[in-house]
Amino acid sequence: MKNNSVITETKIDLLREGVCFYPIDLFTSYSNIKHFKTKHIKVKPTIVKGAVYDLAHEKNILPSEILLTSGIRQSICKLRYNEHSSIEIRLEEDHFFLYKNNEKINIIVSLVPNYEILEQKIDESISGTIGDYVDVIGLDRISILFFEGCYNWNCGKACKFCDLHPKKKKDMVIKPTVNNLKNYYNNVNKWWNASKEHYLKGIKYSITQLLEHQLFPHKHLFFMAGNLPTIKDVWDVAEDTLLSISNYLNLDEFDSYLNIAPHDTLERLKRIKKLGIKQVQYNLEVANKELFEDTCPGKMKYDLFVNKLIEAVSVFGFGNVRSNFVFGLQDKKQMLEEIQRLAYKGIVADYSVFQPKNNTPFQNKPSPDFEDVLDFSNQLVDIYLKYHFKPIFCSLSSRSSIINELYEDRCSTNFSK
């Protein structure tokens, strides 16, 4: 077996198992926690009269991300709480450390700060804060979510591994939210037009202010959307937003991605490319027709989905169309065979390690084995190198896989030879 860095092995463990800590309010009571990215340790996404809310009565929190450092190498990792994990995070003399089976891991652990500018309030003509309109994932992925929520959840057809992380009923939501669609009798045009002007104005102010601070080592720009009643609805909202942003931001200057349901028309796709989007991503999640249609009942049929990916290559080019998969939901060999078939057509496979989420149909399904994650990831790197693909984002913003870490290791080894 190849020698793997402590970062790679630790990240696999964290993605597979999550993390535990004692006492349960370790981070809730931590004096500086407000300066770091956090989330509740448990959520309970629930459909309530056509809307989706988090109904968990949970007060305790944990870091949503941590930064792992070993020598000059760094990697961001998404966290989840799991009281049965063999990985424990401990606070010792105001520093955090990771332990595996009570043995300290030789790695530096840092909480990921909230950029203070995200808390900055906007003037009275635009309600909310900058962070209500734009977000930063990891250290340098600027993220714009077109609207809050996913219609597949509201209509009872959510992907079976997805916990969505919806807002609580009491939360103020600045973005257009799918929960309000019912107030417009599911008329997406009326729903979108009711908040579009204000929302786009807020995005303009927020992203302009964020970029002026030059906080980021890289310029990843990530646009994403859940689902709406029709694909056309989703793309109408996306095109409106991107067209508005392109009027004051040169998207060609960014490592830009659009993560969305497959296109409704090729003409639409061509217009999006002209606006400066470099890559599109349509997430299959599962590389098997029957399993896909059972796991993701709200998405289009598998064969049509794959055809849309292939069509997108004709517009964006070989290696500029991506699809994410959830590793651990199916046989590894089967997934790799389908990923290889898609790669031949110019489609890049990304992945996240499956994590069982509370209050989802797959909450009792086990995470994949350590060796399977490592072997799959190495074989995926082989495919990347064969077709000259590159991993999405970088190790400072890609939180849920080890593809960047292994790709960097392989390329540095090849270069040194």
Coordinates of C-alpha atoms in Angstrom, one line a residue:
M1 CA 0.0 0.0 0.0
K2 CA 1.2 3.5 -0.8
N3 CA 2.4 5.7 2.0
N4 CA -0.2 8.3 2.9
S5 CA 0.1 11.6 4.7
V6 CA -1.3 12.0 8.2
I7 CA -3.6 14.6 6.7
T8 CA -5.0 12.1 4.2
E9 CA -5.6 9.4 6.7
T10 CA -7.0 11.7 9.3
K11 CA -9.4 13.2 6.9
I12 CA -10.7 9.8 5.8
D13 CA -11.3 8.9 9.4
L14 CA -13.2 12.1 10.1
L15 CA -15.3 11.8 7.0
R16 CA -16.2 8.2 7.7
E17 CA -16.7 8.4 11.5
G18 CA -17.3 12.0 12.4
V19 CA -16.0 13.2 15.7
C20 CA -16.9 13.0 19.3
F21 CA -16.1 15.2 22.3
Y22 CA -16.7 15.5 26.0
P23 CA -18.5 17.2 27.6
I24 CA -21.3 17.6 25.0
D25 CA -21.2 21.4 25.5
L26 CA -17.5 21.7 24.9
F27 CA -17.9 24.0 21.9
T28 CA -21.2 25.6 23.1
S29 CA -19.4 26.9 26.2
Y30 CA -16.0 27.7 24.4
S31 CA -15.5 31.5 25.0
N32 CA -14.3 32.4 21.5
I33 CA -16.7 30.1 19.6
K34 CA -18.7 33.0 18.0
H35 CA -15.6 33.8 15.9
F36 CA -15.6 30.4 14.2
K37 CA -17.9 28.4 11.8
T38 CA -20.3 26.2 13.7
K39 CA -23.4 24.1 13.3
H40 CA -25.8 22.2 15.6
I41 CA -24.7 18.7 16.5
K42 CA -28.2 17.3 15.5
V43 CA -30.8 18.4 13.0
K44 CA -34.3 17.1 12.4
P45 CA -35.5 18.2 8.9
T46 CA -39.3 17.9 8.9
I47 CA -42.0 18.7 6.4
V48 CA -44.7 20.9 8.0
K49 CA -47.6 21.9 5.8
G50 CA -45.5 22.0 2.6
A51 CA -42.6 23.7 4.2
V52 CA -39.4 22.2 5.6
Y53 CA -37.9 23.2 9.0
D54 CA -35.3 21.9 11.5
L55 CA -37.5 20.8 14.4
A56 CA -34.6 19.5 16.6
H57 CA -34.5 21.0 20.1
E58 CA -30.7 21.1 20.0
K59 CA -28.6 23.8 21.7
N60 CA -25.2 22.3 21.5
I61 CA -22.9 23.0 18.5
L62 CA -19.6 21.8 17.0
P63 CA -17.3 23.3 14.4
S64 CA -18.7 22.9 10.9
E65 CA -15.2 22.7 9.5
I66 CA -11.6 22.3 10.8
L67 CA -8.3 22.9 9.2
L68 CA -5.7 20.1 9.3
T69 CA -2.0 21.1 9.1
S70 CA 1.1 19.0 8.8
G71 CA 4.3 20.7 7.7
I72 CA 3.5 22.9 4.7
R73 CA 0.4 20.9 3.8
Q74 CA -3.1 21.9 4.8
S75 CA -6.6 20.5 4.2
I76 CA -10.1 21.6 5.2
C77 CA -12.4 18.9 6.5
K78 CA -16.2 19.0 7.1
L79 CA -17.2 17.7 10.6
R80 CA -20.3 15.9 12.0
Y81 CA -20.9 14.8 15.5
N82 CA -20.9 11.0 16.2
E83 CA -20.8 10.0 19.9
H84 CA -19.5 6.5 18.8
S85 CA -16.6 7.8 16.7
S86 CA -13.1 6.6 17.5
I87 CA -11.9 10.1 16.7
E88 CA -12.1 12.6 19.6
I89 CA -11.4 16.3 19.6
R90 CA -10.1 17.7 22.9
L91 CA -9.4 21.1 24.2
E92 CA -6.0 21.3 26.1
E93 CA -4.6 24.6 27.3
D94 CA -6.7 26.5 24.7
H95 CA -5.5 24.4 21.8
F96 CA -7.5 21.6 20.1
F97 CA -6.1 18.2 19.4
L98 CA -7.4 15.0 17.7
Y99 CA -7.1 11.6 19.4
K100 CA -7.8 8.2 17.8
N101 CA -8.6 5.5 20.2
N102 CA -7.1 7.7 22.9
E103 CA -3.8 8.2 21.0
K104 CA -2.9 11.7 20.0
I105 CA -2.7 12.3 16.2
N106 CA 0.4 14.2 15.1
I107 CA -1.4 17.0 13.3
I108 CA -2.3 20.6 14.0
V109 CA -6.0 21.3 14.3
S110 CA -7.4 24.8 13.8
L111 CA -11.0 25.9 13.9
V112 CA -12.1 27.8 10.8
P113 CA -12.8 31.5 11.4
N114 CA -15.9 33.3 10.3
Y115 CA -14.8 36.1 8.2
E116 CA -15.9 39.2 10.1
I117 CA -17.1 40.9 7.0
L118 CA -19.9 38.3 6.6
E119 CA -21.4 39.7 9.9
Q120 CA -21.4 43.3 8.5
K121 CA -24.8 44.8 8.3
I122 CA -26.0 46.3 5.0
D123 CA -27.5 49.7 4.9
E124 CA -31.2 50.1 5.6
S125 CA -32.2 49.9 1.9
I126 CA -31.0 46.3 1.9
S127 CA -31.9 44.2 4.9
G128 CA -29.6 41.6 6.6
T129 CA -25.9 41.1 6.6
I130 CA -23.4 40.3 3.9
G131 CA -23.4 36.7 5.0
D132 CA -27.1 36.5 4.3
Y133 CA -26.3 36.9 0.5
V134 CA -22.9 35.2 0.1
D135 CA -21.0 32.6 2.0
V136 CA -17.4 31.3 2.2
I137 CA -17.0 27.5 2.3
G138 CA -13.6 26.4 3.6
L139 CA -11.1 29.1 3.3
D140 CA -11.6 30.4 -0.2
R141 CA -14.7 29.1 -1.9
I142 CA -17.1 32.0 -2.4
S143 CA -20.6 30.5 -2.6
I144 CA -23.9 32.0 -3.8
L145 CA -27.0 30.0 -3.2
F146 CA -29.8 31.2 -5.6
F147 CA -32.5 30.3 -3.1
E148 CA -33.0 28.6 0.2
G149 CA -34.2 25.0 0.2
C150 CA -35.0 22.3 -2.3
Y151 CA -38.5 21.6 -3.6
N152 CA -37.9 17.9 -3.7
W153 CA -37.9 18.0 0.1
N154 CA -41.1 20.0 0.3
C155 CA -42.9 17.6 -2.0
G156 CA -41.6 14.5 -0.2
K157 CA -39.1 13.3 -2.9
A158 CA -35.8 14.2 -1.3
C159 CA -32.6 12.2 -1.9
K160 CA -32.5 9.6 0.8
F161 CA -29.1 10.5 2.1
C162 CA -29.8 14.3 2.3
D163 CA -30.5 16.1 5.6
L164 CA -30.7 19.5 3.9
H165 CA -29.9 21.5 7.1
P166 CA -33.1 23.6 6.8
K167 CA -33.7 26.7 8.9
K168 CA -35.6 26.7 12.1
K169 CA -39.1 28.2 12.1
K170 CA -37.9 31.2 14.1
D171 CA -35.0 32.0 11.8
M172 CA -35.1 35.1 9.6
V173 CA -34.5 34.1 6.0
I174 CA -33.3 36.8 3.6
K175 CA -32.8 34.7 0.5
P176 CA -35.9 33.6 -1.5
T177 CA -37.0 30.4 0.2
V178 CA -38.8 27.4 -1.2
N179 CA -40.9 27.3 1.9
N180 CA -42.7 30.4 0.7
L181 CA -43.7 28.9 -2.7
K182 CA -47.0 27.7 -1.3
N183 CA -47.9 31.4 -0.6
Y184 CA -47.8 31.9 -4.4
Y185 CA -49.6 28.6 -5.2
N186 CA -46.3 27.2 -6.5
N187 CA -46.2 29.9 -9.2
V188 CA -42.4 30.3 -9.3
N189 CA -42.5 33.5 -11.5
K190 CA -44.6 35.3 -8.9
W191 CA -42.5 34.0 -6.0
W192 CA -39.2 34.9 -7.6
N193 CA -40.3 38.3 -8.9
A194 CA -41.6 39.3 -5.4
S195 CA -38.0 39.2 -4.0
K196 CA -35.7 39.3 -7.0
E197 CA -35.0 43.0 -7.1
H198 CA -34.1 43.2 -3.4
Y199 CA -32.1 40.0 -3.4
L200 CA -30.0 40.8 -6.5
K201 CA -29.2 44.2 -5.0
G202 CA -28.1 42.5 -1.8
I203 CA -25.9 40.1 -3.7
K204 CA -24.3 42.9 -5.7
Y205 CA -23.4 44.9 -2.5
S206 CA -22.3 41.8 -0.6
I207 CA -20.0 40.2 -3.2
T208 CA -18.4 43.5 -4.1
Q209 CA -17.6 44.2 -0.5
L210 CA -16.3 40.7 0.1
L211 CA -14.0 40.8 -2.9
E212 CA -12.6 44.2 -2.0
H213 CA -11.1 42.7 1.2
Q214 CA -8.9 40.2 -0.8
L215 CA -9.1 37.6 1.8
F216 CA -8.7 34.5 -0.3
P217 CA -5.6 32.6 -1.5
H218 CA -7.6 31.3 -4.6
K219 CA -10.6 32.6 -6.5
H220 CA -13.2 29.8 -6.5
L221 CA -16.7 31.1 -7.2
F222 CA -19.5 28.5 -6.7
F223 CA -23.1 29.0 -7.7
M224 CA -25.6 26.5 -6.6
A225 CA -29.3 25.7 -6.5
G226 CA -31.7 23.1 -5.1
N227 CA -34.7 22.1 -7.1
L228 CA -37.9 23.9 -8.0
P229 CA -41.1 22.4 -9.4
T230 CA -39.6 22.3 -12.9
I231 CA -36.1 22.5 -14.4
K232 CA -37.1 25.6 -16.3
D233 CA -37.9 27.3 -13.1
V234 CA -34.5 26.6 -11.7
W235 CA -32.7 27.8 -14.8
D236 CA -34.9 30.9 -15.0
V237 CA -33.7 31.9 -11.5
A238 CA -30.1 31.0 -12.2
E239 CA -29.9 32.9 -15.4
D240 CA -31.5 36.0 -13.9
T241 CA -29.0 35.9 -11.1
L242 CA -25.9 35.2 -13.2
L243 CA -26.9 37.9 -15.8
S244 CA -27.2 40.4 -13.0
I245 CA -23.8 39.5 -11.5
S246 CA -22.1 39.5 -14.9
N247 CA -23.0 43.2 -15.2
Y248 CA -20.5 44.2 -12.5
L249 CA -18.2 41.1 -12.1
N250 CA -16.0 39.6 -14.7
L251 CA -16.7 35.9 -14.1
D252 CA -13.9 34.9 -16.5
E253 CA -11.5 36.0 -13.8
F254 CA -12.7 33.3 -11.4
D255 CA -12.5 29.5 -11.1
S256 CA -16.3 29.4 -11.5
Y257 CA -18.8 26.6 -11.3
L258 CA -22.6 26.3 -11.6
N259 CA -24.0 23.3 -9.5
I260 CA -27.6 22.9 -10.7
A261 CA -30.2 20.5 -12.2
P262 CA -29.5 19.5 -15.8
H263 CA -30.2 22.2 -18.4
D264 CA -33.6 22.6 -20.0
T265 CA -32.2 23.7 -23.4
L266 CA -28.8 23.9 -25.0
E267 CA -29.4 27.5 -25.9
R268 CA -29.7 28.3 -22.2
L269 CA -26.5 26.5 -21.5
K270 CA -24.7 28.5 -24.2
R271 CA -25.9 31.8 -22.7
I272 CA -24.6 30.8 -19.3
K273 CA -21.2 30.0 -20.8
K274 CA -21.1 33.4 -22.5
L275 CA -21.6 35.0 -19.1
G276 CA -18.3 33.5 -17.9
I277 CA -19.2 30.3 -16.1
K278 CA -16.3 27.9 -16.7
Q279 CA -17.8 24.6 -15.5
V280 CA -21.2 23.1 -14.9
Q281 CA -22.0 20.4 -12.4
Y282 CA -25.1 18.1 -12.5
N283 CA -25.0 15.6 -9.6
L284 CA -26.0 12.0 -10.3
E285 CA -25.0 10.9 -6.8
V286 CA -25.4 7.2 -7.7
A287 CA -23.8 5.4 -10.7
N288 CA -26.5 2.8 -11.2
K289 CA -29.9 3.4 -12.9
E290 CA -32.2 1.5 -10.6
L291 CA -30.4 2.6 -7.4
F292 CA -30.3 6.2 -8.6
E293 CA -34.0 6.3 -9.3
D294 CA -34.8 4.8 -5.9
T295 CA -32.3 7.0 -4.0
C296 CA -33.1 10.3 -5.7
P297 CA -36.8 10.0 -6.5
G298 CA -37.1 13.7 -7.2
K299 CA -34.5 13.9 -10.0
M300 CA -35.1 13.1 -13.7
K301 CA -34.7 9.6 -15.0
Y302 CA -31.1 8.3 -15.1
D303 CA -30.7 7.9 -18.9
L304 CA -32.0 11.3 -19.6
F305 CA -29.7 12.7 -16.8
V306 CA -26.6 11.1 -18.4
N307 CA -27.6 12.4 -21.8
K308 CA -27.8 15.9 -20.4
L309 CA -24.3 15.6 -19.0
I310 CA -23.0 14.5 -22.4
E311 CA -24.9 17.3 -24.1
A312 CA -23.3 19.8 -21.7
V313 CA -19.8 18.6 -22.8
S314 CA -20.7 19.8 -26.4
V315 CA -21.1 23.3 -25.0
F316 CA -18.6 23.6 -22.2
G317 CA -15.9 21.2 -23.5
F318 CA -14.2 18.0 -22.4
G319 CA -13.4 18.1 -18.7
N320 CA -15.6 21.1 -18.0
V321 CA -18.7 19.2 -17.0
R322 CA -18.8 17.5 -13.6
S323 CA -21.0 15.2 -11.6
N324 CA -20.8 14.4 -7.9
F325 CA -21.2 10.9 -6.5
V326 CA -21.8 9.7 -2.9
F327 CA -19.2 7.1 -2.3
G328 CA -20.5 4.3 0.0
L329 CA -24.0 3.8 -1.5
Q330 CA -23.1 1.2 -4.0
D331 CA -20.5 -1.3 -5.1
K332 CA -17.1 0.3 -5.6
K333 CA -16.3 -1.6 -8.8
Q334 CA -19.6 -0.7 -10.3
M335 CA -19.2 3.0 -9.5
L336 CA -15.7 3.1 -11.0
E337 CA -16.9 1.4 -14.2
E338 CA -19.6 4.1 -14.7
I339 CA -17.2 6.9 -13.8
Q340 CA -14.8 5.6 -16.4
R341 CA -17.5 5.5 -19.0
L342 CA -18.5 9.1 -18.2
A343 CA -14.8 10.2 -18.2
Y344 CA -14.4 8.9 -21.8
K345 CA -17.2 11.3 -22.7
G346 CA -15.5 14.2 -21.0
I347 CA -17.4 14.2 -17.7
V348 CA -15.4 14.6 -14.5
A349 CA -16.5 12.7 -11.4
D350 CA -16.3 14.3 -8.0
Y351 CA -17.3 12.5 -4.8
S352 CA -18.2 12.9 -1.2
V353 CA -17.8 10.2 1.4
F354 CA -21.2 8.9 2.5
Q355 CA -22.1 9.9 6.1
P356 CA -25.3 8.6 7.7
K357 CA -27.4 11.6 8.7
N358 CA -30.0 11.6 11.5
N359 CA -33.6 11.6 10.5
T360 CA -33.0 10.5 6.9
P361 CA -33.9 7.1 5.3
F362 CA -30.2 6.2 5.2
Q363 CA -29.5 7.1 8.8
N364 CA -28.6 3.5 9.8
K365 CA -26.5 2.8 6.7
P366 CA -22.8 2.4 7.5
S367 CA -20.1 4.6 6.1
P368 CA -17.6 3.0 3.7
D369 CA -14.5 1.3 5.0
F370 CA -11.2 3.2 5.3
E371 CA -9.4 1.1 2.7
D372 CA -12.3 1.3 0.3
V373 CA -12.3 5.1 0.5
L374 CA -8.5 5.2 -0.1
D375 CA -8.6 2.6 -2.9
F376 CA -11.5 4.3 -4.7
S377 CA -9.8 7.7 -4.4
N378 CA -6.5 6.4 -5.8
Q379 CA -8.3 4.8 -8.8
L380 CA -10.2 8.1 -9.4
V381 CA -6.9 9.9 -9.4
D382 CA -5.7 7.4 -12.1
I383 CA -8.8 8.4 -14.2
Y384 CA -8.0 12.1 -13.7
L385 CA -4.5 11.7 -14.8
K386 CA -5.5 9.6 -17.8
Y387 CA -7.9 12.2 -19.1
H388 CA -6.1 15.3 -17.8
F389 CA -8.9 16.2 -15.4
K390 CA -8.3 18.3 -12.3
P391 CA -10.0 18.0 -8.9
I392 CA -12.7 20.6 -8.0
F393 CA -11.5 23.6 -6.0
C394 CA -8.5 22.9 -3.8
S395 CA -7.6 21.3 -0.5
L396 CA -8.5 24.5 1.3
S397 CA -12.1 24.4 0.2
S398 CA -12.9 20.8 -0.8
R399 CA -14.2 19.4 2.5
S400 CA -15.8 16.0 1.8
S401 CA -13.2 13.9 -0.1
I402 CA -9.5 13.3 -0.3
I403 CA -9.2 13.7 -4.1
N404 CA -7.2 17.0 -3.9
E405 CA -4.8 15.6 -1.3
L406 CA -4.0 12.4 -3.3
Y407 CA -3.9 14.3 -6.6
E408 CA -1.3 16.7 -5.2
D409 CA 0.7 13.9 -3.8
R410 CA 0.7 12.1 -7.1
C411 CA 1.6 15.1 -9.2
S412 CA 4.4 16.2 -6.8
T413 CA 5.8 12.7 -7.0
N414 CA 5.7 12.6 -10.8
F415 CA 7.3 16.1 -11.0
S416 CA 10.1 15.1 -8.7
K417 CA 10.9 12.2 -10.9

